[in-house]
Structure formats: structure tokens, C-alpha cells
Coordinates of C-alpha atoms and ligand atoms in Angstrom, one line a residue:
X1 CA 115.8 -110.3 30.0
X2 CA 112.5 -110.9 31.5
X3 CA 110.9 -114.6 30.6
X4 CA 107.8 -113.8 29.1
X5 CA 106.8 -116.9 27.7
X6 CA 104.8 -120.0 29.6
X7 CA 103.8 -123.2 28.1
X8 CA 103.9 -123.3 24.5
X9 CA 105.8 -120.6 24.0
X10 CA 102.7 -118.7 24.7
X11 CA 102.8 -115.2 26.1
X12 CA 102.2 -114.5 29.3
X13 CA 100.0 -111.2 28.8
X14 CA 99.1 -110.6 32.4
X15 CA 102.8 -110.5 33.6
X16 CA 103.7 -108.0 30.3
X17 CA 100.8 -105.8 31.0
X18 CA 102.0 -105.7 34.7
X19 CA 105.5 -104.7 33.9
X20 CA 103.8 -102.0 31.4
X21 CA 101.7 -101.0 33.7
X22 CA 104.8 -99.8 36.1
X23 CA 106.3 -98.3 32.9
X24 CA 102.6 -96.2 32.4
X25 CA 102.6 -94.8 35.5
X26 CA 105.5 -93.3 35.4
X27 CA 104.6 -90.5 32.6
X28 CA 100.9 -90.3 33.5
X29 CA 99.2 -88.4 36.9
X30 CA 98.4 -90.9 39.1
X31 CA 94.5 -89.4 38.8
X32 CA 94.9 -90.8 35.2
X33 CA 96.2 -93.7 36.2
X34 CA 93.9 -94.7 38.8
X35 CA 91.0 -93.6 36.7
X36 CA 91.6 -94.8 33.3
X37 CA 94.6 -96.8 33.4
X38 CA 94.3 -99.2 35.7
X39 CA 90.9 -100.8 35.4
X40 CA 92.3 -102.2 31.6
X41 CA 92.3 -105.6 31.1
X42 CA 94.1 -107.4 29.1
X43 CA 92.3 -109.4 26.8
X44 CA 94.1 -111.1 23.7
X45 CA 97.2 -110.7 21.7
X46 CA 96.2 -110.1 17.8
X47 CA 99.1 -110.7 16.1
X48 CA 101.7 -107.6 16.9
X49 CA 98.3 -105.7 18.6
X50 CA 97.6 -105.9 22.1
X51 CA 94.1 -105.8 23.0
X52 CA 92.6 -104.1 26.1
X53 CA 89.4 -103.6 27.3
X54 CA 87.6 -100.6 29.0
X55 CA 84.1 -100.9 30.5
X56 CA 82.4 -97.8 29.0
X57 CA 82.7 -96.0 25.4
X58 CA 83.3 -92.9 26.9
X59 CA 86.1 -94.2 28.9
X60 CA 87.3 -96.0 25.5
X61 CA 87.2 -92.9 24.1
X62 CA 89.4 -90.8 26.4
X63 CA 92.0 -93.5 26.8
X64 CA 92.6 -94.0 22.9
X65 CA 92.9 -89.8 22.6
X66 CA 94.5 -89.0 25.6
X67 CA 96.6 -92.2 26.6
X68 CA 96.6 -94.7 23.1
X69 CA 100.4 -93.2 22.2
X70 CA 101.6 -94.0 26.1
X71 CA 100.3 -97.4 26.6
X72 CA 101.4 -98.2 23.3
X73 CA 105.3 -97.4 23.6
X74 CA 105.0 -98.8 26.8
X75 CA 104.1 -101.7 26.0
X76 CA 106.5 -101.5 23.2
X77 CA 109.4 -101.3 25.5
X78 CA 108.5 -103.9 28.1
X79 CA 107.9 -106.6 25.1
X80 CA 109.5 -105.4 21.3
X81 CA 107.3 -108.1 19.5
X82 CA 104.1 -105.9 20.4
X83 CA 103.7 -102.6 18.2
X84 CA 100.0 -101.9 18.7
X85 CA 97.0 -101.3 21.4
X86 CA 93.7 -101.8 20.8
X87 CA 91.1 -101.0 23.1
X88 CA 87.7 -102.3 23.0
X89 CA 84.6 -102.1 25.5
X90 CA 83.9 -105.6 27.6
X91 CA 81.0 -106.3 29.6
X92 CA 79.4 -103.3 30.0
X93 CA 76.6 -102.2 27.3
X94 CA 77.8 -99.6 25.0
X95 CA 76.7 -96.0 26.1
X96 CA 74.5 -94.1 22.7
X97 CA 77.2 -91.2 22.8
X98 CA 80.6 -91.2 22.4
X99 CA 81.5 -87.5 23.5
X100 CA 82.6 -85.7 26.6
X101 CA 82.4 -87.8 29.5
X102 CA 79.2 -86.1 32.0
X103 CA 78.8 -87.0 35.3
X104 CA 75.7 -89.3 34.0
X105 CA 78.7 -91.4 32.0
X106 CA 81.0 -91.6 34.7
X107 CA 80.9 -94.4 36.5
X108 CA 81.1 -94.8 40.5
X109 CA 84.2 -96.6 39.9
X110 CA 86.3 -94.3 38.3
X111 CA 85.4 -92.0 41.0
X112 CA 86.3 -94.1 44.2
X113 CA 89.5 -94.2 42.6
X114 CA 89.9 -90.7 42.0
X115 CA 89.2 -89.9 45.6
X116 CA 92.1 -92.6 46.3
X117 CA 95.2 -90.7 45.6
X118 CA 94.8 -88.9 49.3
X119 CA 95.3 -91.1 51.8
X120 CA 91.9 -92.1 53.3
X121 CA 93.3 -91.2 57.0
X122 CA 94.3 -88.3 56.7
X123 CA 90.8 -86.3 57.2
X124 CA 90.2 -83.2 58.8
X125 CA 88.2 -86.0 61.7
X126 CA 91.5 -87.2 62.5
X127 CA 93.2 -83.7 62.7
X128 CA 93.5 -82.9 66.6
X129 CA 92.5 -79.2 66.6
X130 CA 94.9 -77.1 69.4
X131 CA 96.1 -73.4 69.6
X132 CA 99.2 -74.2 67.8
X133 CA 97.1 -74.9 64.6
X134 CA 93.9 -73.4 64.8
X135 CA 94.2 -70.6 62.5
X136 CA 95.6 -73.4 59.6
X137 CA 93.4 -75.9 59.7
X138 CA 90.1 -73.0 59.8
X139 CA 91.9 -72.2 56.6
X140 CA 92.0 -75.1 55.0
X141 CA 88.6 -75.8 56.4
X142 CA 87.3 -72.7 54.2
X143 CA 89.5 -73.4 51.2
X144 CA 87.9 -77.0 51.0
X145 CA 84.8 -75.5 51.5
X146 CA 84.8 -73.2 48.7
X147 CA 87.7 -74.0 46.6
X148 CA 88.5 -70.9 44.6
X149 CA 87.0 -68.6 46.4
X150 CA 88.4 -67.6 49.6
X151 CA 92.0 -68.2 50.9
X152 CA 94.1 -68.1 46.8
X153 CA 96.7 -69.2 47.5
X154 CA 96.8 -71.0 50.7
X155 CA 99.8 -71.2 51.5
X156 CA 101.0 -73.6 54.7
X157 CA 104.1 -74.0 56.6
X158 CA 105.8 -75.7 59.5
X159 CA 108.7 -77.7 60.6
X160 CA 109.3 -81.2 59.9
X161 CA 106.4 -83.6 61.2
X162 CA 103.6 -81.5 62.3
X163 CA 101.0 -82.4 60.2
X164 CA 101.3 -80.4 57.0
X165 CA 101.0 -83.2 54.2
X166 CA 97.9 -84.5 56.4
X167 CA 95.9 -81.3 56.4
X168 CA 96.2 -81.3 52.4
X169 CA 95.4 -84.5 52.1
X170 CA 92.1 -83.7 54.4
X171 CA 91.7 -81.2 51.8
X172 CA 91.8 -83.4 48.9
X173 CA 89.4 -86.0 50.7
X174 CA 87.3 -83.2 51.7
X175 CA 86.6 -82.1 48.3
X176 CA 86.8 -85.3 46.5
X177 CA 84.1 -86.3 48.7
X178 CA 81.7 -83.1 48.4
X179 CA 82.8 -82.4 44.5
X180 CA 83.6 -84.9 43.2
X181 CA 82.8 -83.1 39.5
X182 CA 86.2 -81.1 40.5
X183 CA 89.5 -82.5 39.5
X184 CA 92.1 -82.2 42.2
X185 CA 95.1 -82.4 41.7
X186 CA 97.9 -83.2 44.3
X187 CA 101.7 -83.7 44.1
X188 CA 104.9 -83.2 46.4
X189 CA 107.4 -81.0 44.1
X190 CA 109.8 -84.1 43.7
X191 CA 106.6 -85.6 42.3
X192 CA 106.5 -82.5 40.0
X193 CA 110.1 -82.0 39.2
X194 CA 110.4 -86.1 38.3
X195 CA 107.2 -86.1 35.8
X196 CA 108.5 -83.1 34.3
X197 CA 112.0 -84.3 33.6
X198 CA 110.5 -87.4 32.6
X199 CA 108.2 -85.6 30.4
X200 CA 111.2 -83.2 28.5
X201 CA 113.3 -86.3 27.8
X202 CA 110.4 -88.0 26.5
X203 CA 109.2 -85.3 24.5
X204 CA 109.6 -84.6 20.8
X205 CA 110.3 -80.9 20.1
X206 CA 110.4 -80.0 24.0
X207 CA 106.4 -80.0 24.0
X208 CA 105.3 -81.5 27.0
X209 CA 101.3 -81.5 26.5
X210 CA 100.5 -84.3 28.9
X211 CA 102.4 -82.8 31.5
X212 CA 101.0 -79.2 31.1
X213 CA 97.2 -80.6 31.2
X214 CA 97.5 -82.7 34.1
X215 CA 98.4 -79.7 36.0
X216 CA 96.8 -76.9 34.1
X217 CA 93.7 -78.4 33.7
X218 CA 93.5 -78.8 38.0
X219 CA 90.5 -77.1 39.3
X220 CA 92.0 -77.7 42.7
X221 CA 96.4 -77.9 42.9
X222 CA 98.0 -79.1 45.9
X223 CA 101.7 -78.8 46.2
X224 CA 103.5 -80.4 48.9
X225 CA 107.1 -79.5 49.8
X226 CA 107.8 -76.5 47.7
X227 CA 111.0 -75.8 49.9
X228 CA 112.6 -78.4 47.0
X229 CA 112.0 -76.1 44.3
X230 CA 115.1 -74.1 45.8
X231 CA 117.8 -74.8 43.0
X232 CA 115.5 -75.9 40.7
X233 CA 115.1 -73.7 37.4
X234 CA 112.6 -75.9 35.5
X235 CA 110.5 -76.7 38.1
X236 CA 110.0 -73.3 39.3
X237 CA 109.5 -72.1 35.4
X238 CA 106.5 -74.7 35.1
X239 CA 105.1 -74.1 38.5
X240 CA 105.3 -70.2 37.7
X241 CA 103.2 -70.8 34.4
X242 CA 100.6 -73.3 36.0
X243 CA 100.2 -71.2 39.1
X244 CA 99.3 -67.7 36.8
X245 CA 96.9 -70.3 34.5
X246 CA 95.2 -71.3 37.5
X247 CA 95.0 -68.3 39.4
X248 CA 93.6 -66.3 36.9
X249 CA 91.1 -68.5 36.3
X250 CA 90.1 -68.8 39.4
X251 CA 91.5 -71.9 40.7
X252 CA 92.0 -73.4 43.8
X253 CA 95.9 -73.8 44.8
X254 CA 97.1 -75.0 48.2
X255 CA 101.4 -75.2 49.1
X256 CA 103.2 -76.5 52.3
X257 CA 106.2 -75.7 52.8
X258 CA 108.5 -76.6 55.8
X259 CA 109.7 -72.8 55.6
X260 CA 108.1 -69.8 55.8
X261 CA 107.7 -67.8 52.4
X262 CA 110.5 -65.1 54.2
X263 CA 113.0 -68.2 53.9
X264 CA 112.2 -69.5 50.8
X265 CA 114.5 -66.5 49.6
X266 CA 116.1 -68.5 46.9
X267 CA 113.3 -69.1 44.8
X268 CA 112.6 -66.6 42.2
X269 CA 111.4 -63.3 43.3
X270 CA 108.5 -63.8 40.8
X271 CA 107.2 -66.8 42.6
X272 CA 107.5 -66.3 46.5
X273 CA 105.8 -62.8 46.0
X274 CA 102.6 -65.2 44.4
X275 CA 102.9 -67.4 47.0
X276 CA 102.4 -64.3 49.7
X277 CA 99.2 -63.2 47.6
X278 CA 96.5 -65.4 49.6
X279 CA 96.9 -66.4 53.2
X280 CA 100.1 -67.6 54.9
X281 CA 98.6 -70.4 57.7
X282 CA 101.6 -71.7 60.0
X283 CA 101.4 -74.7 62.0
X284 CA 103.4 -74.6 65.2
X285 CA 104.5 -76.9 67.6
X286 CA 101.8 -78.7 69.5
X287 CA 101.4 -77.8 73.1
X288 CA 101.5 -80.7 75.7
X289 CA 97.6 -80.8 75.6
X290 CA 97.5 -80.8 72.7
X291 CA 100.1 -83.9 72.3
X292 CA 98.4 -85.6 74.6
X293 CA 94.9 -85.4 72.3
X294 CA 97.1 -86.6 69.5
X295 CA 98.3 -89.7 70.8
X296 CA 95.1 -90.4 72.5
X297 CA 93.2 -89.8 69.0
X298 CA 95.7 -92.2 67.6
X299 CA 95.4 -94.7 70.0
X300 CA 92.1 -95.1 69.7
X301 CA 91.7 -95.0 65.7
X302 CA 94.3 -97.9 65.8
X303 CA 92.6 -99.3 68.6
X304 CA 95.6 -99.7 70.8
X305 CA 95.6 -100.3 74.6
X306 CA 97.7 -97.8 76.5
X307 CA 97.6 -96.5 79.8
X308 CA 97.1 -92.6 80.6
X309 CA 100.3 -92.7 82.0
X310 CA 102.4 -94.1 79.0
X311 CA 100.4 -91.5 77.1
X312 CA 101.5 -88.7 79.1
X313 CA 105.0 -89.7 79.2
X314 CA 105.4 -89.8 75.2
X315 CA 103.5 -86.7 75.0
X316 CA 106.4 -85.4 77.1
X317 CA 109.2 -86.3 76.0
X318 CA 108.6 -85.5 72.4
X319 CA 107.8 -82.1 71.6
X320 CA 108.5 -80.8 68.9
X321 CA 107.7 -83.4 66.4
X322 CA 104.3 -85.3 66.0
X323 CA 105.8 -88.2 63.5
X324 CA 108.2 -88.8 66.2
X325 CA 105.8 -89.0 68.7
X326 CA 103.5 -91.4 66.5
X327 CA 106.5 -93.1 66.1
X328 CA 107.1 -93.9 69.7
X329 CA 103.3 -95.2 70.4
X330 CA 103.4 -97.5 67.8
X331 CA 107.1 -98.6 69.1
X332 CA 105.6 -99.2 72.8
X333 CA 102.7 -100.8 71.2
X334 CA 104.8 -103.0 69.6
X335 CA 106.9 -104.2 71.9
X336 CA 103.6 -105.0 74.5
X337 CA 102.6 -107.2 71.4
X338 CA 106.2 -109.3 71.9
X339 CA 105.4 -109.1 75.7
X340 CA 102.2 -110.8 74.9
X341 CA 100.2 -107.8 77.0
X342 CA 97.4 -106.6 75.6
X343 CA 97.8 -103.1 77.3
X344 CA 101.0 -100.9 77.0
X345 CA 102.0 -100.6 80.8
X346 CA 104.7 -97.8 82.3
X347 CA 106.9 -100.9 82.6
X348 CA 106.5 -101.6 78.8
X349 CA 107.2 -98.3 77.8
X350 CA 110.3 -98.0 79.9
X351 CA 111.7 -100.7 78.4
X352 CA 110.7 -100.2 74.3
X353 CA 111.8 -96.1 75.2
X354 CA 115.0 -96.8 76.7
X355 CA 117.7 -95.2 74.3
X356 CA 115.3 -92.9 72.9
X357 CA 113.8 -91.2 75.8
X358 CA 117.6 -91.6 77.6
X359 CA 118.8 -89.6 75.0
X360 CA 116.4 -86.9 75.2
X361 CA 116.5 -86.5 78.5
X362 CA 120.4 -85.8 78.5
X363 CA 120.9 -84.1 75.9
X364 CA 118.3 -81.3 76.7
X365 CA 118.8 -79.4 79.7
X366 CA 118.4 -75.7 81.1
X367 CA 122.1 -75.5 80.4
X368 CA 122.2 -76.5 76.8
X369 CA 119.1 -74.2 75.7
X370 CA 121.4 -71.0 77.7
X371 CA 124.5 -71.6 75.2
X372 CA 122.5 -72.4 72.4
X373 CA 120.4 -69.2 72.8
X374 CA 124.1 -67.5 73.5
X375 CA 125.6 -69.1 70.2
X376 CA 122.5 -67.9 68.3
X377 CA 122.7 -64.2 69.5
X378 CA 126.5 -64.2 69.7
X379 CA 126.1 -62.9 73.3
X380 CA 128.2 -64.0 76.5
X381 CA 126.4 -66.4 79.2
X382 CA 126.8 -63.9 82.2
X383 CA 125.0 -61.3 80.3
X384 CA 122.4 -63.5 79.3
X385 CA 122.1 -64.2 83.1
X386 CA 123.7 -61.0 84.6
X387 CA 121.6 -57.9 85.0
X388 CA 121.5 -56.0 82.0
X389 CA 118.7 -54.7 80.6
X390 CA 119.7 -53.6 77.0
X391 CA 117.1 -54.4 74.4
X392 CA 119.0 -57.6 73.1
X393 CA 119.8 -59.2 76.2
X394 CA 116.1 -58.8 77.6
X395 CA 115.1 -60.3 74.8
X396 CA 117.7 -63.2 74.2
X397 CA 116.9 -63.7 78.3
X398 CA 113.2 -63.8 77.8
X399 CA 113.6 -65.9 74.0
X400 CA 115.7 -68.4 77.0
X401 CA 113.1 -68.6 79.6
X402 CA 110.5 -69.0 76.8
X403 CA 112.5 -72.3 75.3
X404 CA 112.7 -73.9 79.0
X405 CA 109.3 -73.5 79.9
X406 CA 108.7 -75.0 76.0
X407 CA 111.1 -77.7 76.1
X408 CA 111.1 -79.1 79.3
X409 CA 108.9 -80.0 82.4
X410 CA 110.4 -78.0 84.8
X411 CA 108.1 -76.1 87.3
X412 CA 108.4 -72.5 86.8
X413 CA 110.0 -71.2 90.2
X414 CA 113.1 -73.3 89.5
X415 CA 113.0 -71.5 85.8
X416 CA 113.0 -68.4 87.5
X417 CA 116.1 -69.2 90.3
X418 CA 117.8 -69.7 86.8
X419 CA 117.9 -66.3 86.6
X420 CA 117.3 -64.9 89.9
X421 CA 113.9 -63.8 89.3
X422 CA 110.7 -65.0 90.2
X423 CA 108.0 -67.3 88.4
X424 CA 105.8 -63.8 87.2
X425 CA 108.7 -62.8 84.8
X426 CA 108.9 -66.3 83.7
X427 CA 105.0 -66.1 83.0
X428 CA 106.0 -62.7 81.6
X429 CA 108.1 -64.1 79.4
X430 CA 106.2 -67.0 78.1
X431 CA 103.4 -64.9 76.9
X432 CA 105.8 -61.9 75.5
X433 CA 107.4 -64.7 73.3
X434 CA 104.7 -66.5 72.4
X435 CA 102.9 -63.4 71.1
X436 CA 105.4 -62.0 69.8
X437 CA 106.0 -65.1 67.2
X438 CA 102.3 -64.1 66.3
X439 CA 103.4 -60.9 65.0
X440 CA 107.4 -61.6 64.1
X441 CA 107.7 -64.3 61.6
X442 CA 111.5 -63.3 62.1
X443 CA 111.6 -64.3 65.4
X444 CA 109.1 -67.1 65.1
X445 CA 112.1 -68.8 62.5
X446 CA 114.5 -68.4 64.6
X447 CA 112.8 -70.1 67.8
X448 CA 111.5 -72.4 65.6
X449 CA 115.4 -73.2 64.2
X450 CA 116.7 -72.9 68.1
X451 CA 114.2 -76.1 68.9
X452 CA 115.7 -77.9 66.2
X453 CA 119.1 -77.5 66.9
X454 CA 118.4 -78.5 70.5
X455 CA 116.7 -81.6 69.3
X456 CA 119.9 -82.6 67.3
X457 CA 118.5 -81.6 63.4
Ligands
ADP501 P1 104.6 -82.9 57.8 O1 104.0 -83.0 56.4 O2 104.3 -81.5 58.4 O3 106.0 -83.2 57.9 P2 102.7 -85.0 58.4 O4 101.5 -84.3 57.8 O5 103.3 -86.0 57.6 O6 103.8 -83.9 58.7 O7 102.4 -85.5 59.9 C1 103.2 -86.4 60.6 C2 102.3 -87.4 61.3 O8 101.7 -86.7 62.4 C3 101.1 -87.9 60.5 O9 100.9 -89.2 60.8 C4 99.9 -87.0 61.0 O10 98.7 -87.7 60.9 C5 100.3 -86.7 62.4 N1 99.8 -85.4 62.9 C6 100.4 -84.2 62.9 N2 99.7 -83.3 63.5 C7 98.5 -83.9 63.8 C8 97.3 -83.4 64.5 N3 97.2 -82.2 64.9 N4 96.4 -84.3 64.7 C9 96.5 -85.6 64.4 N5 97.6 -86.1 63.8 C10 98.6 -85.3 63.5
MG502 MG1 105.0 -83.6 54.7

């Protein structure tokens, strides 16, 4: 049991608040939190009542109806002696009326806060626009825009690391910024699935009121990661409810997903068929350009010093993956840091890369992307490279030629000697695949799960 007491046996109130402060956050939004929570004070101890203060009447206001019970029970379990919350207002003058918050009662405070549950670097300034992403983040441009009225839902989606949770945060910064009257709300669906098991076991009578508002009373809803809802009864019954509120009133909601709503097959029928009733946005895998603007944008936010060639090189060697790539910047930068240079040299990054890029480089090759692409299609290796022109091998053979050219930086005349042809069908090839994967989400998947299993997920 925690010591609470200093001195004369006199409590220390700072260090109970503290500990019901982590207890608080746990069963309110973390909009709430930040806006009304937080900023308490802790200002005396009157005999079982602990007393709080707010800065404005209005805020005094919401807290006692909307968060009194909460703080109170939390309090309550983090020191048994306390039974009671009072909150009173402190330093600030009292405001004439004590209804509805406007904006004119609002202070800035409250609001900078607000606008702090996205992270502040994640903006659509920092977003490296290429073709692989265009489409999505015009989207999401338009949807931040005009919230409500364009792109219901937006739905996103994209493998692991490309920049999905980032473009919905620039959303929620976007809009927090230009409207800031709106109330966003954002959470990743473990997020949602904790609060809401939190919030049945809590609950008296299985009514979760505090739960429902914070979501149903969104005037924008982000959802990040709604692959987890697979397997997941309650969550999908609660998202189902808040997403028909919502909609039908005309509310913003945005989703990422790392699948595509096709794959999402074991969700409920009732919920993937919403999902596909606004726009589907995918992000793909960057190109090397495109990499290359990435780590360069990076590099120069952070203000590290690295040569065009180390650049290049990471940009190569990681492709399919932007977090990995960050990854390895910050790993060279690091490692010049211990070297005492102040500029990340070839050398450098040799040396900080060594298992990693040693690793990619064996463990991709021409070879490996042929049996893969034969495993996938159950076809043999000397069809794939023999002759035949059947509608499955030409494909599985151009779907191959495609992942080379992709995957590794090998010029395009020894991709063609692969398979006794010359570079114009490999061109061919890349520009069939690629636009195909435009059209054929089916397909698209399945390159998409071909890179991963080359790259070892
Ligand atoms: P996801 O949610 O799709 O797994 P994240 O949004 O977390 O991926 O992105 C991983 C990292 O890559 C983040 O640091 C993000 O800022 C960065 N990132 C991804 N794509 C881009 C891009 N086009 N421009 C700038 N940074 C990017
Ligand atoms: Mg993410």
C-alpha cells in the first residue's frame, strides 16, 4: 500500500490526486481528460471532501454533471478516507452564466489541449505526396476540408507502416485547427474495445452513458485499426450503433485499416457493407522517389546531417515499409552521434546497417520472388519460365517480372534474360501490373501479401 502521508501525518494531496488522475483517465476520452480533467488543482482536503478547483463556472459546471461521480470514486479507490469532491472556481473571475459552454466561454486553454490528442507531427506538411498515395491523401484533404460532406465514410487502407495513422492524425490537426467548434474524436479500436469493456464492468444495469456520448456525440470519428474488430462481438455492436448515429446525422467518420474492406470478411456483413458506402482510399507502397522525398523530408524536420548517398541507399534497401525506413535513418544518425560526426557518411551507414541491410540483401533475390510467386499460384518453376502462354502463367510470369523490377535494383535487361525476353516485355509487364492493381483490388491483395512474405512478415 501506497505511503500517502508526509510530515505530520499530513496527506500528501498532490501525490493522491496524481495516482487518481491515472485512475480518471482510464474511463474518460482523452478529449475529456485533456480538457476538463487535467487542468484541476488540487486545493484542500475538508474533512472526507476533496476540494478541486477549475478556472471558469462553466467549466465547473460541466465537470460536476458530466465527470463529479468519476473523479469521486476515483479518488475513492486510490485513498478510502476520501468520500467526496468538491469543485470550486480559483483565480479566474466568475463568468454571469452558468449554462452551455459557447465559444465566448471557452477558454484558449481548453482548446490547445483539445487539438493535442493528434500528434502535432503528423500534418498533412509533413506528408510526402507520391503516386502511390495521391488519391488518399486528396481524400482526406477534402474530408478535412468539409467534414461531413464529401467522402462519408472515408475509408483508408494499406499495409503495415505506410503512413495510415499519420494521415488521420493530419486530419484531426487539420480540423482542430480550422474548427475548432467541432469535436473530433479519434481512437485506434483497441482504444475503443478497452474503454468499452471498461465501461460494461463499471456500469450499473449495463448502461454505458459516458461511453456512448463520447463517441455519439463526435462531430468528426476517427477509427484507427479496425482490422482488430475481427473477433470482436461488442466492439463491432457499438461501432455499428455509433457509425448509423453518426452517419445519419451527417457526421464525419474516417477508418484505416491495414486490409482492404474485401478482407475484412469476418466482420459482420452489416458493417463492412457501411464501411464500402463512402470512398475506399488505398495507400500503396512508396516508389523509390518517392522514398527518397521521405527520408529527405525527415532529415531535415529533425535536422539531421546525411549525405545524398546514405539517403539513397536506405531508400533502397527498404521498400516496402516507411517506419522501417525511418527507423534506419534515425539508427545511422545515431550511430554518427557515438562517432562524434556531425554528418552521416557511407562509411557510417555501412557500419550502423550491417545486419540489417545484409539480411535484406540475401534474403531477396530474383530466385526467391520466382518460388514465392510459384508457391502462391501453385504453378511449377519451368512453366513460370517456360513458354506457355495460358492465361495464368502469363499472368503469374508478368505478376514475377512486376515484383523484381519492385523489389530490387536490378536493371531491366538482366530482368528480361530471366526469362528470355527482352526489357519491352518487362516494361510491358510493369505497367500491366501496376494498372491492373488499380482496377483489381484482388490482385492488388495478393501482390501486396507476396511483398510481405518476401520481406519475412
Ligand atoms: P501505419 O499507420 O500505416 O502503420 P504510420 O502512419 O504509423 O503507418 O507511418 C509510419 C511512419 O512513416 C510515420 O512516422 C509516418 O510519419 C511515416 N510516413 C509514412 N508515409 C509517409 C509519407 N508519405 N510522408 C512522410 N512520412 C510518412
Ligand atoms: Mg497505424
Amino acid at each position: 500500500m501506497a505511503n500517502y502521508y508526509e510530515g505530520d501525518n499530513q496527506l500528501n494531496l498532490n501525490k493522491i490526486w496524481q495516482e487518481a488522475l491515472e485512475e480518471i483517465a482510464k474511463n474518460v476520452s482523452i478529449i475529456s481528460f485533456d480538457v476538463w480533467i487535467k487542468s484541476l488543482e488540487v486545493v484542500d482536503l475538508k474533512g472526507n471532501t476533496l476540494v478541486l478547483s477549475t478556472t471558469s463556472n462553466s467549466g465547473k459546471q460541466t465537470i460536476i454533471k458530466n465527470y463529479k461521480d468519476i473523479i469521486t470514486s476515483s479518488v475513492n479507490k486510490v485513498h478510502r478516507a476520501i468520500g467526496d469532491v468538491e469543485i470550486i472556481v480559483q483565480s479566474e473571475p466568475e463568468e454571469v452564466e452558468a449554462e452551455e459552454p459557447t465559444s465566448k466561454t471557452i477558454k484558449p486553454a481548453p482548446q490547445s489541449a483539445l487539438s493535442s490528442s493528434f500528434n502535432p507531427k503528423y500534418t498533412f506538411d509533413t506528408f510526402v505526396v507520391g503516386p502511390s498515395n495521391q488519391f488518399v491523401v486528396a481524400a482526406a484533404k477534402s474530408v478535412a476540408e468539409n467534414p461531413g460532406a464529401s467522402f462519408n465514410p472515408l475509408f483508408i487502407y494499406g499495409g503495415v507502416g505506410l503512413g495510415k495513422t499519420h494521415l488521420l492524425h493530419a486530419i484531426g490537426n487539420y480540423i482542430t485547427e480550422t474548427k475548432p467548434k467541432l469535436k473530433v474524436v479519434y481512437a485506434p479500436i483497441d482504444k475503443f474495445t478497452g474503454e468499452l469493456t471498461e465501461a460494461l464492468r463499471t456500469s450499473k444495469n449495463g448502461i454505458i452513458s459516458e461511453f456512448k456520448n463520447k463517441y455519439s456525440k463526435a462531430d468528426v470519428l476517427i477509427m484507427d485499426d479496425i482490422q482488430s474488430m475481427i473477433g470482436r462481438e461488442a466492439t463491432q455492436n457499438e461501432f455499428f450503433n455509433i457509425f448509423n448515429e453518426l452517419h445519419e446525422h451527417g457526421k464525419q467518420i474516417v477508418v484505416a485499416s491495414d486490409r482492404p474492406v474485401s478482407e475484412l470478411k469476418q466482420l459482420a456483413e452489416r458493417i463492412t457493407s457501411r464501411l464500402a458506402w463512402g470512398i475506399l482510399a488505398d495507400i500503396g507502397y512508396p516508389e523509390l522517389e518517392t522514398r527518397i522525398a521521405i527520408l529527405n523530408k525527415k532529415a531535415y524536420l529533425e535536422r539531421y546531417n546525411v549525405s545524398h548517398e546514405v539517403i539513397n541507399y536506405i531508400a533502397e534497401s527498404v521498400t516496402t515499409n516507411v517506419r522501417e525506413m525511418e527507423g534506419m535513418l534515425t539508427r545511422v544518425v545515431f550511430y554518427a552521434k557515438m562517432m562524434n560526426k556531425n554528418i552521416v557518411t557511407m562509411d557510417v551507414a555501412r557500419e550502423a546497417l550491417k545486419d540489417i541491410a545484409v539480411q535484406s540483401a540475401e534474403t531477396i533475390d530474383a530466385g526467391r520472388i520466382i518460388d514465392c510467386v510459384c508457391k502462391f499460384y501453385s504453378i511449377k518453376k519451368d512453366e513460370l519460365l517456360g513458354r506457355k502462354r495460358t492465361k495464368d502463367i502469363a499472368l503469374a510470369r508478368q505478376i514475377t517480372m512486376y515484383l523484381i523490377t519492385e523489389l530490387l535494383s536490378i536493371p531491366l535487361e538482366a530482368v528480361g534474360r530471366i526469362f528470355n525476353k527482352d526489357h519491352s516485355t518487362v516494361i510491358y509487364a510493369k505497367r500491366q501490373i501496376s494498372e491492373e492493381c488499380k482496377k483489381n483490388r484482388k490482385l492488388a491483395v495478393e501482390i501486396n501479401d507476396m511483398k510481405q512474405m518476401l520481406n519475412g512478415k
